[in-house]
JSON list of C-alpha atoms in Angstrom, two decimals:
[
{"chain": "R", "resi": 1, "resn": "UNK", "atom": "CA", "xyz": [9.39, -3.53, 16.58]},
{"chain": "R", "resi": 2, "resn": "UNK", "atom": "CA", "xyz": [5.83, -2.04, 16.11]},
{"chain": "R", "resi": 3, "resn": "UNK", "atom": "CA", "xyz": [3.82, -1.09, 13.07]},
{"chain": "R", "resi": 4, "resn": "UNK", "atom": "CA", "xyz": [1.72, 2.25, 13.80]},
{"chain": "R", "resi": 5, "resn": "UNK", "atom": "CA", "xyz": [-0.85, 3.85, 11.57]},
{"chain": "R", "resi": 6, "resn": "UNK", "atom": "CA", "xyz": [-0.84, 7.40, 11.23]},
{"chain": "R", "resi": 7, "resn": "UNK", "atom": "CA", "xyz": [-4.06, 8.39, 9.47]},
{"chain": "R", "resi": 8, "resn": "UNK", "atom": "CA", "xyz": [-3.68, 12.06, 9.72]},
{"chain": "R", "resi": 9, "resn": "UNK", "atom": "CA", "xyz": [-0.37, 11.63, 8.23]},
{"chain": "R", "resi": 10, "resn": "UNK", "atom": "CA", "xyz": [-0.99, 9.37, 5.87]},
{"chain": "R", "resi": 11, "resn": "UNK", "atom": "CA", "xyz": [1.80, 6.90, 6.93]},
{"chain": "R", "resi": 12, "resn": "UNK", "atom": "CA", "xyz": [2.58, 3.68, 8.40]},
{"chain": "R", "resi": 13, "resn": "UNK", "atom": "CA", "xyz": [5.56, 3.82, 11.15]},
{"chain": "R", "resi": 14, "resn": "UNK", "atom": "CA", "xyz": [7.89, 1.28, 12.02]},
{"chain": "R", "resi": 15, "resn": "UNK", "atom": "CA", "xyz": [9.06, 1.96, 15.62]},
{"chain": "R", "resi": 16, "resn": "UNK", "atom": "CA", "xyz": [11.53, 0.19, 18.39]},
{"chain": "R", "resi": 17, "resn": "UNK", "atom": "CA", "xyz": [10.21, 1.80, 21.51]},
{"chain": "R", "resi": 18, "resn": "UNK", "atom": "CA", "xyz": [10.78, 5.86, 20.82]},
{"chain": "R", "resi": 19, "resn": "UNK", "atom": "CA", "xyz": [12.99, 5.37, 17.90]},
{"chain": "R", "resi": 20, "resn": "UNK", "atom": "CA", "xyz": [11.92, 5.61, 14.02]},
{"chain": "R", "resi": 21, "resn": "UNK", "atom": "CA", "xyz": [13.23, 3.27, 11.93]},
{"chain": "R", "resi": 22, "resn": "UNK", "atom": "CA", "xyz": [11.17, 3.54, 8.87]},
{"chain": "R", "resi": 23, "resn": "UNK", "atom": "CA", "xyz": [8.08, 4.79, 6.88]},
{"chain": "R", "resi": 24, "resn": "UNK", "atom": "CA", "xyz": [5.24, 3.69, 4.38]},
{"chain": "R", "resi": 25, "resn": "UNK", "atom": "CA", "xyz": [3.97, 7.05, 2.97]},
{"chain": "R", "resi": 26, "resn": "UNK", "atom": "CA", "xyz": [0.46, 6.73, 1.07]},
{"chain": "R", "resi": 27, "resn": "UNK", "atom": "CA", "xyz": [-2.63, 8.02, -0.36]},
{"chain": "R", "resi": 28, "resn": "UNK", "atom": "CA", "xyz": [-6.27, 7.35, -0.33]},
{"chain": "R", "resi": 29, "resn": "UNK", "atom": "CA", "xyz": [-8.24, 6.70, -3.74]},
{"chain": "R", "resi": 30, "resn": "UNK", "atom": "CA", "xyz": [-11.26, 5.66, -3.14]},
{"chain": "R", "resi": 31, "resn": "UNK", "atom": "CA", "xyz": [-11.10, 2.61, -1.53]},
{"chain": "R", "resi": 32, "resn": "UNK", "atom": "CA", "xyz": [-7.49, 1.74, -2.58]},
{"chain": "R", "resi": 33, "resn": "UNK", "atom": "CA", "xyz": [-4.42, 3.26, -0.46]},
{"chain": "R", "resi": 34, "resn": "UNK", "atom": "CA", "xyz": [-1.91, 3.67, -2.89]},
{"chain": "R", "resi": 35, "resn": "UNK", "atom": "CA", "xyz": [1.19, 3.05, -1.38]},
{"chain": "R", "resi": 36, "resn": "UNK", "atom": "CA", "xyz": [4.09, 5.75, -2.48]},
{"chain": "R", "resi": 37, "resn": "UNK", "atom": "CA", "xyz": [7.25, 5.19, -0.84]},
{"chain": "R", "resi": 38, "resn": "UNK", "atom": "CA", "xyz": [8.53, 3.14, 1.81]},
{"chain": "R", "resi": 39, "resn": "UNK", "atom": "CA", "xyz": [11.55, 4.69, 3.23]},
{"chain": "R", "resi": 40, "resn": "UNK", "atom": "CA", "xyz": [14.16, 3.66, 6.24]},
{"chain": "R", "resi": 41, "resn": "UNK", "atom": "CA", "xyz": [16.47, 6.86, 7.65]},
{"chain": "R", "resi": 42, "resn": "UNK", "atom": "CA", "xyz": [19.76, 7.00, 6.15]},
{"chain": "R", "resi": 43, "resn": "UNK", "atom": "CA", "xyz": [21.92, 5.91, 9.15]},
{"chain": "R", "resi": 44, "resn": "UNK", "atom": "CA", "xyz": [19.40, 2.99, 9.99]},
{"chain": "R", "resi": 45, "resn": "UNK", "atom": "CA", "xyz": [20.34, 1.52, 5.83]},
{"chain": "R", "resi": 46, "resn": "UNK", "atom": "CA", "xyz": [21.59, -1.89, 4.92]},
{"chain": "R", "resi": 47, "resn": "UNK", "atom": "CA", "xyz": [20.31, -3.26, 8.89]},
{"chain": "R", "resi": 48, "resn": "UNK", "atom": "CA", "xyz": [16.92, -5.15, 6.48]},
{"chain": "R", "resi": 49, "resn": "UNK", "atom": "CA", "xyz": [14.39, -3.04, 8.17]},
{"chain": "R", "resi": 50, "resn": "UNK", "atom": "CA", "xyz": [12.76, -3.05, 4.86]},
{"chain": "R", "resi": 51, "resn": "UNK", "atom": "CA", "xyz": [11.11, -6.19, 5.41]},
{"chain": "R", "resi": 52, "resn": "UNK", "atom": "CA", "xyz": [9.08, -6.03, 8.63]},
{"chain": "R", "resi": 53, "resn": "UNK", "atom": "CA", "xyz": [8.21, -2.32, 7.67]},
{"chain": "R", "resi": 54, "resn": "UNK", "atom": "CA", "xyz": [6.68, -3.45, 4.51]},
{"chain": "R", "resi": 55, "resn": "UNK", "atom": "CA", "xyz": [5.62, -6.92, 6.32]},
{"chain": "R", "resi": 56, "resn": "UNK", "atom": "CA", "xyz": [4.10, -5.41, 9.11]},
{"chain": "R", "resi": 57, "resn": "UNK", "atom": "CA", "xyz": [2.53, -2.61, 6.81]},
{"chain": "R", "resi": 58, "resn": "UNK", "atom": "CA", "xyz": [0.67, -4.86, 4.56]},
{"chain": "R", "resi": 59, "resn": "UNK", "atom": "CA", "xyz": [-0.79, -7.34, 7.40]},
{"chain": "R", "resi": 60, "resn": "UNK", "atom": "CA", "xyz": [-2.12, -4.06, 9.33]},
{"chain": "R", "resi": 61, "resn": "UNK", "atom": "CA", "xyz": [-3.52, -2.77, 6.10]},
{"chain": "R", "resi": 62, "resn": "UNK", "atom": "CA", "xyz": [-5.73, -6.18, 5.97]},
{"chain": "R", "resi": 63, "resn": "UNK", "atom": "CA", "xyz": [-6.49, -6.46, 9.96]},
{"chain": "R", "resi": 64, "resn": "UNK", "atom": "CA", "xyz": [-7.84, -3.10, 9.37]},
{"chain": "R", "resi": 65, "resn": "UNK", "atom": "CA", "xyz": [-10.04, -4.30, 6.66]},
{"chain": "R", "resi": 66, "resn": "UNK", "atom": "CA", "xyz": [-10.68, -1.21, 5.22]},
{"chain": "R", "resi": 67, "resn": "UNK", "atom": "CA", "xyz": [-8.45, -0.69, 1.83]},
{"chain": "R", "resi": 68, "resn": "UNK", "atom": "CA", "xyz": [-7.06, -2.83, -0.63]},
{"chain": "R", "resi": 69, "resn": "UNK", "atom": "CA", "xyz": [-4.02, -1.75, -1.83]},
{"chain": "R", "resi": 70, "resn": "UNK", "atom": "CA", "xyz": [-1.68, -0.91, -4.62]},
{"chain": "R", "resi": 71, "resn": "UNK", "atom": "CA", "xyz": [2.19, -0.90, -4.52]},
{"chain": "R", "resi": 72, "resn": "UNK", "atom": "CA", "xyz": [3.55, 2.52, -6.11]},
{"chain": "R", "resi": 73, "resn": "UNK", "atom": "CA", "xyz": [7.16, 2.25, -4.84]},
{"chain": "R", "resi": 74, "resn": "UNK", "atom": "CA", "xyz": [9.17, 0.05, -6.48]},
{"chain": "R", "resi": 75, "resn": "UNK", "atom": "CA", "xyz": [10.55, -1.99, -3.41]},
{"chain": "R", "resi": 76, "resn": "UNK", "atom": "CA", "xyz": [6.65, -2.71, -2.26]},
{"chain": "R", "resi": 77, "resn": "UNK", "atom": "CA", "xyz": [5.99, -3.75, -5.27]},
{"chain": "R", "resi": 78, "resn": "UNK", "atom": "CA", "xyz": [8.63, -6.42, -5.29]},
{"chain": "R", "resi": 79, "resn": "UNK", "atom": "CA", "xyz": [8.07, -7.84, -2.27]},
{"chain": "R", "resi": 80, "resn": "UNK", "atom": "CA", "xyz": [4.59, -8.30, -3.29]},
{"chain": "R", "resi": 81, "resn": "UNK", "atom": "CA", "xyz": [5.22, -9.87, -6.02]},
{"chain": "R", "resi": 82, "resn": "UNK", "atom": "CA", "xyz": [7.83, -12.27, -3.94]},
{"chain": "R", "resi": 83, "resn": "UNK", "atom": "CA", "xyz": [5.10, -12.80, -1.43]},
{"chain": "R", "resi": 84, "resn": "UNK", "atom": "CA", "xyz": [1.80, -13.61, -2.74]},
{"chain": "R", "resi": 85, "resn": "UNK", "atom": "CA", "xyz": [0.10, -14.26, 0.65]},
{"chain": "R", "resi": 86, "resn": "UNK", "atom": "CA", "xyz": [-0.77, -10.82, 0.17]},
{"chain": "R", "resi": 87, "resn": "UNK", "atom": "CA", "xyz": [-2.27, -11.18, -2.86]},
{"chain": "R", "resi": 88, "resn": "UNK", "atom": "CA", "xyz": [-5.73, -10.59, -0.66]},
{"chain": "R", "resi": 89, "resn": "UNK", "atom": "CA", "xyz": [-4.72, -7.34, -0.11]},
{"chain": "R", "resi": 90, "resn": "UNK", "atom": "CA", "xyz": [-4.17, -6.04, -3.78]},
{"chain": "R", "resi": 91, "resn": "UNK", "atom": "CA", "xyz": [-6.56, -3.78, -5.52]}
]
């Protein structure tokens, strides 16, 4: 599984190959994505995708070095809380 940033989209992708399996939507302010939704497809549900998309999200966010972040959507938010190795990352 891959983590893809999609700038003009304002997304992060989680991929298998050619196959979607999930999205971090966002928005820029200032210097602080704002991170709106994370979403998985409806038949890809229940398989804990969740994780590595918001995972693999959060440790491109700080190899790009660029943003801090803060968690909008609910389920981010959680698992920031739960993992506070990313506590670098918050705004």
């Amino acid at each position: 599984m891959n983590i893809t940033h999609e700038p003009d989209a304002h997304r992060y992708v989680l991929s298998d190959g050619d196959e979607f399996l999930g999205e971090v939507e966002y928005q820029i302010q200032g210097t602080t994505l704002l991170l709106l939704r994370a979403e998985v497809p409806l038949d890809k549900r229940g398989q804990g995708l969740g994780i590595p998309l918001t995972r693999g999200t959060l440790e491109a966010i700080r190899e790009e070095g660029v943003y801090s972040v803060t968690p909008i959507c609910p389920y981010i938010a959680k698992y920031m809380m739960k993992n506070p190795e990313f506590d670098d990352v918050k705004a």
